[in-house]
Amino acid sequence: MGLFTRVSKIWSQDMAIDLGTANTLVVLKGQGVVLNEPSVVAVVESKGKKSVLAVGDEAKTMLGRTPGNIQAIRPLRDGVIADFIVTEEMIKHFIKKVHKRSTFANPRILICVPTGSTPVERKAIQDSALAAGARRVQLIEEPIAAAIGAGLPISEATGSMVVDIGGGTTEIAVMSLGGVVYSNSLRVAGDAMDHSLQNFMRKEYNLLIGDSTAEKIKKEIGTAIPTNNNKYPVKGRDIRSGTPKEVNITEEDTSEALNPILKDMINGIKDALENTPPELSADLVDMGLTLTGGGALLKNIDKRFSKETGLPVHIADDPLACVAIGTGKALDQEETFSSILSEY
Ligand SMILES: Nc1ncnc2c1ncn2[C@@H]1O[C@H](COP(=O)(O)OP(=O)(O)OP(=O)(O)O)[C@@H](O)[C@H]1O
Ligand SMILES: [Mg+2]
């Protein structure tokens, strides 16, 4: 390696960002995932002026627990930017955090976006990164990044199907020859599962629970197919008396609560299969579909999807990092993947 390439490599600040509704991951070129934190920003308001108090891990612990003048915000709620200014602050913070020597921070940034996002939303994401100090911003479609991360043969003339279940969106895509043949972005994913659990607890047990408690239930005993009758204690507030109360729930409860969300996803997968050209459908029967995103970790989701679609269902190796890993690969192998990157 010559001196010039060596120096430019050290100074190269190129990075890839998986700007998720639930988690943001940052990959530095050639270095893999260097940051993985919740997409949460705590903002404090005093004398009508807002300033950022904490970002990421530190801010997440404040969700639902803040006093009046502090607000913990998830700026990307439904897979798109709900709060432009706060998103920009969050991107800035994460860029600064990975580039300790801020003088060199002027990176080319590759960001993945949901396939269902509109041109206006894509432009907003790009503008946020530019305002945060990026020199150049390129975008990659989330399911393509997920497929690259999962090691699927997307450049070949074979059909590959990815279902990425994140916090805000479930992305369903069929790919072949490096392109997306069919895609659909459902605005139901992990957050919707949490809300379904909250509704269920209110209706069945008269119990009010917060977002974090619902997420915890989902991760600890949530299941797509119940397998046992173990009891799990849930604390919340009784609707009628207003006082704290604890009830015991079972896997059966969670599968009932999550069922409408899982049904929406299964219908989305069936739509994708109906809209896939026959040659590629035939490939999918053999290859099956691959689940990525945090939702892929829901217990028995693979078995349930397989049972209802008739396809083999695989779970990617590291579902939560899969999109970021794929985006990082696209950054590292710029020439191979140039045709799938876009810019506005
Ligand atoms: N063990 C688990 N079981 C079920 N769900 C889980 C588990 N672990 C994490 N999740 C859920 O995964 C979701 C986050 O996944 P991920 O980080 O892939 O989303 P994201 O990329 O931030 O969102 P999006 O792609 O929609 O913008 C959250 O809803 C979280 O509760
Ligand atoms: Mg995601």
Short mmCIF file of N, CA, C and O in Angstrom, two decimals, residues 47-155:
data_model
loop_
_atom_site.label_atom_id
_atom_site.label_comp_id
_atom_site.label_asym_id
_atom_site.label_seq_id
_atom_site.Cartn_x
_atom_site.Cartn_y
_atom_site.Cartn_z
N LYS A 47 -37.07 28.72 29.33
CA LYS A 47 -37.33 30.05 28.75
C LYS A 47 -37.65 29.95 27.25
O LYS A 47 -37.14 30.71 26.44
N GLY A 48 -38.47 28.94 26.90
CA GLY A 48 -38.90 28.79 25.52
C GLY A 48 -37.84 28.28 24.56
O GLY A 48 -38.08 28.11 23.37
N LYS A 49 -36.64 27.99 25.07
CA LYS A 49 -35.57 27.47 24.21
C LYS A 49 -35.31 26.00 24.51
O LYS A 49 -35.20 25.60 25.67
N LYS A 50 -35.23 25.20 23.43
CA LYS A 50 -35.00 23.78 23.63
C LYS A 50 -33.52 23.47 23.47
O LYS A 50 -32.87 23.96 22.56
N SER A 51 -32.99 22.64 24.37
CA SER A 51 -31.62 22.16 24.13
C SER A 51 -31.53 20.68 24.46
O SER A 51 -32.31 20.15 25.25
N VAL A 52 -30.56 20.02 23.82
CA VAL A 52 -30.41 18.58 23.99
C VAL A 52 -29.72 18.26 25.30
O VAL A 52 -28.66 18.79 25.60
N LEU A 53 -30.35 17.37 26.05
CA LEU A 53 -29.80 17.01 27.36
C LEU A 53 -29.03 15.70 27.26
O LEU A 53 -27.96 15.55 27.85
N ALA A 54 -29.59 14.75 26.53
CA ALA A 54 -28.93 13.44 26.40
C ALA A 54 -29.41 12.77 25.12
O ALA A 54 -30.51 13.05 24.64
N VAL A 55 -28.57 11.88 24.59
CA VAL A 55 -28.91 11.17 23.36
C VAL A 55 -28.60 9.69 23.55
O VAL A 55 -27.68 9.33 24.29
N GLY A 56 -29.38 8.84 22.90
CA GLY A 56 -29.07 7.41 22.89
C GLY A 56 -29.39 6.68 24.19
O GLY A 56 -30.43 6.92 24.80
N ASP A 57 -28.46 5.83 24.63
CA ASP A 57 -28.67 5.01 25.83
C ASP A 57 -29.13 5.83 27.03
O ASP A 57 -30.07 5.47 27.73
N GLU A 58 -28.43 6.94 27.23
CA GLU A 58 -28.72 7.79 28.39
C GLU A 58 -30.14 8.36 28.31
O GLU A 58 -30.86 8.43 29.31
N ALA A 59 -30.55 8.75 27.11
CA ALA A 59 -31.88 9.32 26.93
C ALA A 59 -32.97 8.27 27.06
O ALA A 59 -34.07 8.56 27.53
N LYS A 60 -32.68 7.03 26.64
CA LYS A 60 -33.73 6.00 26.67
C LYS A 60 -34.20 5.71 28.09
O LYS A 60 -35.39 5.47 28.33
N THR A 61 -33.28 5.74 29.03
CA THR A 61 -33.67 5.46 30.41
C THR A 61 -34.63 6.54 30.93
O THR A 61 -35.32 6.34 31.91
N MET A 62 -34.67 7.69 30.25
CA MET A 62 -35.55 8.78 30.68
C MET A 62 -36.97 8.68 30.10
O MET A 62 -37.87 9.37 30.55
N LEU A 63 -37.14 7.84 29.05
CA LEU A 63 -38.46 7.73 28.40
C LEU A 63 -39.54 7.40 29.43
O LEU A 63 -39.42 6.44 30.18
N GLY A 64 -40.61 8.19 29.43
CA GLY A 64 -41.73 7.91 30.33
C GLY A 64 -41.48 8.27 31.78
O GLY A 64 -42.31 8.03 32.64
N ARG A 65 -40.29 8.82 32.07
CA ARG A 65 -39.94 9.10 33.47
C ARG A 65 -39.52 10.55 33.67
O ARG A 65 -38.89 10.88 34.67
N THR A 66 -39.80 11.42 32.70
CA THR A 66 -39.24 12.77 32.76
C THR A 66 -40.13 13.76 33.50
O THR A 66 -41.35 13.69 33.41
N PRO A 67 -39.54 14.70 34.24
CA PRO A 67 -40.31 15.78 34.86
C PRO A 67 -40.75 16.77 33.77
O PRO A 67 -40.29 16.68 32.63
N GLY A 68 -41.62 17.70 34.15
CA GLY A 68 -42.27 18.60 33.20
C GLY A 68 -41.43 19.24 32.12
O GLY A 68 -41.82 19.22 30.95
N ASN A 69 -40.27 19.77 32.46
CA ASN A 69 -39.53 20.54 31.45
C ASN A 69 -38.62 19.69 30.57
O ASN A 69 -38.03 20.17 29.62
N ILE A 70 -38.51 18.39 30.90
CA ILE A 70 -37.68 17.51 30.08
C ILE A 70 -38.58 16.57 29.27
O ILE A 70 -39.58 16.08 29.77
N GLN A 71 -38.18 16.37 28.01
CA GLN A 71 -38.97 15.51 27.14
C GLN A 71 -38.03 14.50 26.49
O GLN A 71 -37.00 14.89 25.95
N ALA A 72 -38.36 13.21 26.58
CA ALA A 72 -37.56 12.23 25.86
C ALA A 72 -38.30 11.91 24.57
O ALA A 72 -39.44 11.46 24.59
N ILE A 73 -37.66 12.19 23.43
CA ILE A 73 -38.33 12.10 22.13
C ILE A 73 -37.74 10.98 21.29
O ILE A 73 -36.54 10.79 21.26
N ARG A 74 -38.61 10.25 20.59
CA ARG A 74 -38.13 9.31 19.57
C ARG A 74 -38.42 9.99 18.25
O ARG A 74 -39.54 9.94 17.75
N PRO A 75 -37.42 10.65 17.66
CA PRO A 75 -37.69 11.52 16.52
C PRO A 75 -38.12 10.80 15.24
O PRO A 75 -38.58 11.44 14.31
N LEU A 76 -37.99 9.47 15.20
CA LEU A 76 -38.33 8.77 13.96
C LEU A 76 -39.57 7.90 14.04
O LEU A 76 -39.81 7.07 13.17
N ARG A 77 -40.34 8.06 15.08
CA ARG A 77 -41.52 7.20 15.31
C ARG A 77 -41.93 6.14 14.28
O ARG A 77 -41.75 4.98 14.50
N ASP A 78 -42.51 6.55 13.15
CA ASP A 78 -43.04 5.51 12.25
C ASP A 78 -42.13 5.15 11.08
O ASP A 78 -42.60 4.92 9.97
N GLY A 79 -40.86 5.11 11.31
CA GLY A 79 -39.94 4.75 10.24
C GLY A 79 -39.56 5.95 9.39
O GLY A 79 -38.79 5.84 8.45
N VAL A 80 -40.12 7.10 9.71
CA VAL A 80 -39.76 8.32 8.99
C VAL A 80 -39.49 9.41 10.02
O VAL A 80 -39.78 9.25 11.19
N ILE A 81 -38.93 10.51 9.54
CA ILE A 81 -38.59 11.59 10.47
C ILE A 81 -39.84 12.33 10.93
O ILE A 81 -40.52 12.97 10.15
N ALA A 82 -40.15 12.20 12.22
CA ALA A 82 -41.30 12.91 12.75
C ALA A 82 -40.86 14.27 13.27
O ALA A 82 -41.63 15.22 13.30
N ASP A 83 -39.62 14.36 13.71
CA ASP A 83 -39.11 15.63 14.22
C ASP A 83 -37.74 15.90 13.60
O ASP A 83 -36.72 15.33 13.97
N PHE A 84 -37.77 16.78 12.60
CA PHE A 84 -36.60 17.06 11.77
C PHE A 84 -35.41 17.60 12.57
O PHE A 84 -34.30 17.10 12.47
N ILE A 85 -35.67 18.59 13.41
CA ILE A 85 -34.58 19.25 14.15
C ILE A 85 -33.91 18.29 15.13
O ILE A 85 -32.70 18.21 15.22
N VAL A 86 -34.76 17.54 15.83
CA VAL A 86 -34.21 16.60 16.82
C VAL A 86 -33.44 15.47 16.13
O VAL A 86 -32.40 15.02 16.61
N THR A 87 -33.93 15.02 14.97
CA THR A 87 -33.21 13.99 14.22
C THR A 87 -31.82 14.48 13.84
O THR A 87 -30.82 13.76 13.98
N GLU A 88 -31.77 15.73 13.38
CA GLU A 88 -30.49 16.31 12.99
C GLU A 88 -29.53 16.36 14.18
O GLU A 88 -28.36 16.01 14.06
N GLU A 89 -30.06 16.76 15.31
CA GLU A 89 -29.24 16.82 16.53
C GLU A 89 -28.71 15.43 16.89
O GLU A 89 -27.57 15.26 17.31
N MET A 90 -29.58 14.44 16.71
CA MET A 90 -29.19 13.08 17.04
C MET A 90 -28.09 12.58 16.11
O MET A 90 -27.08 12.01 16.55
N ILE A 91 -28.24 12.82 14.80
CA ILE A 91 -27.22 12.39 13.84
C ILE A 91 -25.89 13.09 14.17
O ILE A 91 -24.84 12.47 14.21
N LYS A 92 -25.97 14.40 14.44
CA LYS A 92 -24.76 15.17 14.78
C LYS A 92 -24.05 14.56 15.98
O LYS A 92 -22.83 14.39 15.98
N HIS A 93 -24.84 14.26 17.01
CA HIS A 93 -24.27 13.70 18.22
C HIS A 93 -23.55 12.38 17.94
O HIS A 93 -22.44 12.15 18.40
N PHE A 94 -24.20 11.50 17.17
CA PHE A 94 -23.60 10.20 16.89
C PHE A 94 -22.35 10.33 16.01
O PHE A 94 -21.36 9.63 16.21
N ILE A 95 -22.39 11.25 15.03
CA ILE A 95 -21.20 11.45 14.19
C ILE A 95 -20.03 11.91 15.06
O ILE A 95 -18.92 11.41 14.96
N LYS A 96 -20.32 12.87 15.94
CA LYS A 96 -19.27 13.40 16.83
C LYS A 96 -18.72 12.30 17.71
O LYS A 96 -17.52 12.20 17.95
N LYS A 97 -19.63 11.45 18.19
CA LYS A 97 -19.21 10.39 19.10
C LYS A 97 -18.26 9.40 18.43
O LYS A 97 -17.31 8.94 19.06
N VAL A 98 -18.50 9.06 17.17
CA VAL A 98 -17.60 8.10 16.51
C VAL A 98 -16.35 8.78 15.97
O VAL A 98 -15.34 8.14 15.75
N HIS A 99 -16.44 10.08 15.71
CA HIS A 99 -15.25 10.82 15.25
C HIS A 99 -14.72 11.64 16.38
O HIS A 99 -15.05 12.80 16.53
N LYS A 100 -13.88 11.02 17.20
CA LYS A 100 -13.41 11.74 18.36
C LYS A 100 -12.60 12.97 17.96
O LYS A 100 -12.65 14.01 18.59
N ARG A 101 -11.86 12.85 16.83
CA ARG A 101 -11.12 14.02 16.37
C ARG A 101 -12.03 14.79 15.41
O ARG A 101 -12.07 14.53 14.22
N SER A 102 -12.76 15.73 15.95
CA SER A 102 -13.83 16.36 15.17
C SER A 102 -13.31 17.14 13.97
O SER A 102 -14.02 17.40 13.02
N THR A 103 -12.01 17.51 13.96
CA THR A 103 -11.47 18.26 12.83
C THR A 103 -11.53 17.49 11.52
O THR A 103 -11.55 18.07 10.46
N PHE A 104 -11.54 16.15 11.61
CA PHE A 104 -11.57 15.37 10.38
C PHE A 104 -12.99 14.96 9.99
O PHE A 104 -13.20 14.31 9.01
N ALA A 105 -13.93 15.36 10.82
CA ALA A 105 -15.30 14.90 10.57
C ALA A 105 -15.94 15.63 9.40
O ALA A 105 -16.39 16.76 9.53
N ASN A 106 -15.90 15.02 8.25
CA ASN A 106 -16.56 15.58 7.08
C ASN A 106 -16.86 14.43 6.15
O ASN A 106 -16.42 14.38 5.01
N PRO A 107 -17.58 13.47 6.68
CA PRO A 107 -17.65 12.17 6.02
C PRO A 107 -18.62 12.07 4.84
O PRO A 107 -19.53 12.86 4.71
N ARG A 108 -18.35 11.05 4.04
CA ARG A 108 -19.37 10.59 3.10
C ARG A 108 -20.23 9.65 3.91
O ARG A 108 -19.70 8.81 4.64
N ILE A 109 -21.52 9.81 3.84
CA ILE A 109 -22.39 8.98 4.66
C ILE A 109 -23.39 8.23 3.80
O ILE A 109 -24.00 8.80 2.89
N LEU A 110 -23.53 6.96 4.10
CA LEU A 110 -24.52 6.12 3.43
C LEU A 110 -25.60 5.82 4.46
O LEU A 110 -25.32 5.31 5.53
N ILE A 111 -26.83 6.18 4.13
CA ILE A 111 -27.93 5.98 5.09
C ILE A 111 -28.99 5.09 4.47
O ILE A 111 -29.32 5.24 3.29
N CYS A 112 -29.54 4.17 5.27
CA CYS A 112 -30.59 3.36 4.67
C CYS A 112 -31.97 3.91 5.01
O CYS A 112 -32.20 4.46 6.08
N VAL A 113 -32.85 3.80 4.03
CA VAL A 113 -34.21 4.36 4.14
C VAL A 113 -35.23 3.27 3.83
O VAL A 113 -34.97 2.38 3.03
N PRO A 114 -36.40 3.34 4.48
CA PRO A 114 -37.44 2.35 4.16
C PRO A 114 -37.89 2.52 2.70
O PRO A 114 -37.92 3.64 2.20
N THR A 115 -38.23 1.41 2.04
CA THR A 115 -38.65 1.49 0.63
C THR A 115 -39.91 2.32 0.49
O THR A 115 -40.14 2.93 -0.54
N GLY A 116 -40.75 2.33 1.53
CA GLY A 116 -42.01 3.06 1.44
C GLY A 116 -41.86 4.56 1.67
O GLY A 116 -42.84 5.29 1.60
N SER A 117 -40.66 5.04 1.95
CA SER A 117 -40.53 6.47 2.24
C SER A 117 -40.68 7.29 0.96
O SER A 117 -40.24 6.88 -0.12
N THR A 118 -41.29 8.45 1.10
CA THR A 118 -41.56 9.30 -0.07
C THR A 118 -40.30 10.09 -0.41
O THR A 118 -39.39 10.23 0.41
N PRO A 119 -40.24 10.66 -1.64
CA PRO A 119 -39.10 11.49 -2.00
C PRO A 119 -38.88 12.63 -1.00
O PRO A 119 -37.74 12.96 -0.67
N VAL A 120 -39.96 13.19 -0.48
CA VAL A 120 -39.84 14.29 0.50
C VAL A 120 -39.15 13.79 1.77
O VAL A 120 -38.25 14.43 2.32
N GLU A 121 -39.56 12.58 2.22
CA GLU A 121 -38.95 12.01 3.42
C GLU A 121 -37.47 11.68 3.19
O GLU A 121 -36.62 11.90 4.06
N ARG A 122 -37.17 11.16 2.00
CA ARG A 122 -35.77 10.84 1.68
C ARG A 122 -34.92 12.09 1.66
O ARG A 122 -33.79 12.11 2.16
N LYS A 123 -35.48 13.14 1.08
CA LYS A 123 -34.74 14.40 1.02
C LYS A 123 -34.52 14.93 2.44
O LYS A 123 -33.44 15.45 2.75
N ALA A 124 -35.52 14.76 3.30
CA ALA A 124 -35.40 15.23 4.68
C ALA A 124 -34.27 14.50 5.41
O ALA A 124 -33.47 15.11 6.13
N ILE A 125 -34.18 13.18 5.19
CA ILE A 125 -33.12 12.40 5.83
C ILE A 125 -31.76 12.86 5.31
O ILE A 125 -30.82 13.10 6.07
N GLN A 126 -31.68 13.04 3.98
CA GLN A 126 -30.43 13.49 3.37
C GLN A 126 -30.03 14.86 3.90
O GLN A 126 -28.86 15.09 4.26
N ASP A 127 -31.00 15.78 3.97
CA ASP A 127 -30.70 17.14 4.45
C ASP A 127 -30.24 17.13 5.91
O ASP A 127 -29.35 17.89 6.28
N SER A 128 -30.85 16.25 6.71
CA SER A 128 -30.43 16.13 8.11
C SER A 128 -28.96 15.77 8.21
O SER A 128 -28.22 16.34 9.00
N ALA A 129 -28.55 14.79 7.40
CA ALA A 129 -27.15 14.34 7.46
C ALA A 129 -26.21 15.41 6.93
O ALA A 129 -25.11 15.61 7.45
N LEU A 130 -26.63 16.13 5.90
CA LEU A 130 -25.79 17.22 5.36
C LEU A 130 -25.63 18.31 6.41
O LEU A 130 -24.53 18.79 6.66
N ALA A 131 -26.75 18.67 7.05
CA ALA A 131 -26.71 19.70 8.08
C ALA A 131 -25.87 19.24 9.27
O ALA A 131 -25.29 20.06 9.99
N ALA A 132 -25.81 17.92 9.46
CA ALA A 132 -25.03 17.39 10.58
C ALA A 132 -23.54 17.33 10.25
O ALA A 132 -22.73 16.93 11.07
N GLY A 133 -23.16 17.71 9.02
CA GLY A 133 -21.74 17.80 8.69
C GLY A 133 -21.24 16.84 7.64
O GLY A 133 -20.04 16.75 7.40
N ALA A 134 -22.14 16.08 7.01
CA ALA A 134 -21.70 15.15 5.98
C ALA A 134 -21.27 15.92 4.73
O ALA A 134 -21.81 16.97 4.42
N ARG A 135 -20.26 15.36 4.03
CA ARG A 135 -19.80 15.99 2.78
C ARG A 135 -20.71 15.54 1.63
O ARG A 135 -21.05 16.30 0.75
N ARG A 136 -21.09 14.27 1.69
CA ARG A 136 -21.91 13.71 0.63
C ARG A 136 -22.80 12.65 1.27
O ARG A 136 -22.34 11.91 2.13
N VAL A 137 -24.05 12.58 0.85
CA VAL A 137 -24.96 11.61 1.45
C VAL A 137 -25.57 10.72 0.36
O VAL A 137 -26.10 11.22 -0.63
N GLN A 138 -25.44 9.42 0.54
CA GLN A 138 -26.08 8.50 -0.39
C GLN A 138 -27.07 7.65 0.39
O GLN A 138 -26.92 7.44 1.59
N LEU A 139 -28.10 7.18 -0.32
CA LEU A 139 -29.14 6.39 0.34
C LEU A 139 -29.17 4.98 -0.22
O LEU A 139 -28.87 4.75 -1.39
N ILE A 140 -29.55 4.05 0.64
CA ILE A 140 -29.71 2.66 0.20
C ILE A 140 -31.03 2.17 0.78
O ILE A 140 -31.41 2.54 1.89
N GLU A 141 -31.74 1.35 0.01
CA GLU A 141 -33.03 0.84 0.47
C GLU A 141 -32.80 -0.18 1.60
O GLU A 141 -31.96 -1.07 1.48
N GLU A 142 -33.57 -0.05 2.66
CA GLU A 142 -33.37 -0.90 3.84
C GLU A 142 -33.41 -2.41 3.53
O GLU A 142 -32.54 -3.14 4.00
N PRO A 143 -34.39 -2.92 2.75
CA PRO A 143 -34.38 -4.38 2.53
C PRO A 143 -33.18 -4.86 1.73
O PRO A 143 -32.72 -5.99 1.93
N ILE A 144 -32.65 -4.01 0.85
CA ILE A 144 -31.44 -4.42 0.10
C ILE A 144 -30.28 -4.53 1.07
O ILE A 144 -29.51 -5.50 1.06
N ALA A 145 -30.18 -3.53 1.96
CA ALA A 145 -29.11 -3.58 2.97
C ALA A 145 -29.28 -4.81 3.86
O ALA A 145 -28.30 -5.50 4.18
N ALA A 146 -30.53 -5.11 4.23
CA ALA A 146 -30.79 -6.28 5.07
C ALA A 146 -30.37 -7.56 4.35
O ALA A 146 -29.74 -8.44 4.96
N ALA A 147 -30.69 -7.65 3.06
CA ALA A 147 -30.35 -8.85 2.28
C ALA A 147 -28.83 -9.00 2.16
O ALA A 147 -28.30 -10.11 2.31
N ILE A 148 -28.13 -7.89 1.92
CA ILE A 148 -26.66 -7.94 1.83
C ILE A 148 -26.11 -8.39 3.18
O ILE A 148 -25.24 -9.26 3.26
N GLY A 149 -26.65 -7.81 4.26
CA GLY A 149 -26.20 -8.16 5.61
C GLY A 149 -26.43 -9.62 5.93
O GLY A 149 -25.65 -10.25 6.65
N ALA A 150 -27.52 -10.17 5.42
CA ALA A 150 -27.85 -11.58 5.71
C ALA A 150 -27.11 -12.52 4.77
O ALA A 150 -27.26 -13.74 4.88
N GLY A 151 -26.34 -11.96 3.83
CA GLY A 151 -25.55 -12.79 2.92
C GLY A 151 -26.37 -13.45 1.83
O GLY A 151 -25.98 -14.49 1.29
N LEU A 152 -27.52 -12.87 1.47
CA LEU A 152 -28.34 -13.46 0.41
C LEU A 152 -27.75 -13.12 -0.96
O LEU A 152 -27.16 -12.07 -1.14
N PRO A 153 -27.96 -14.02 -1.93
CA PRO A 153 -27.35 -13.81 -3.26
C PRO A 153 -28.14 -12.83 -4.11
O PRO A 153 -28.64 -13.18 -5.18
N ILE A 154 -28.26 -11.58 -3.66
CA ILE A 154 -29.16 -10.65 -4.37
C ILE A 154 -28.69 -10.28 -5.77
O ILE A 154 -29.48 -9.82 -6.57
N SER A 155 -27.40 -10.44 -6.06
CA SER A 155 -26.93 -10.08 -7.41
C SER A 155 -27.20 -11.17 -8.42
O SER A 155 -27.11 -10.95 -9.62
#
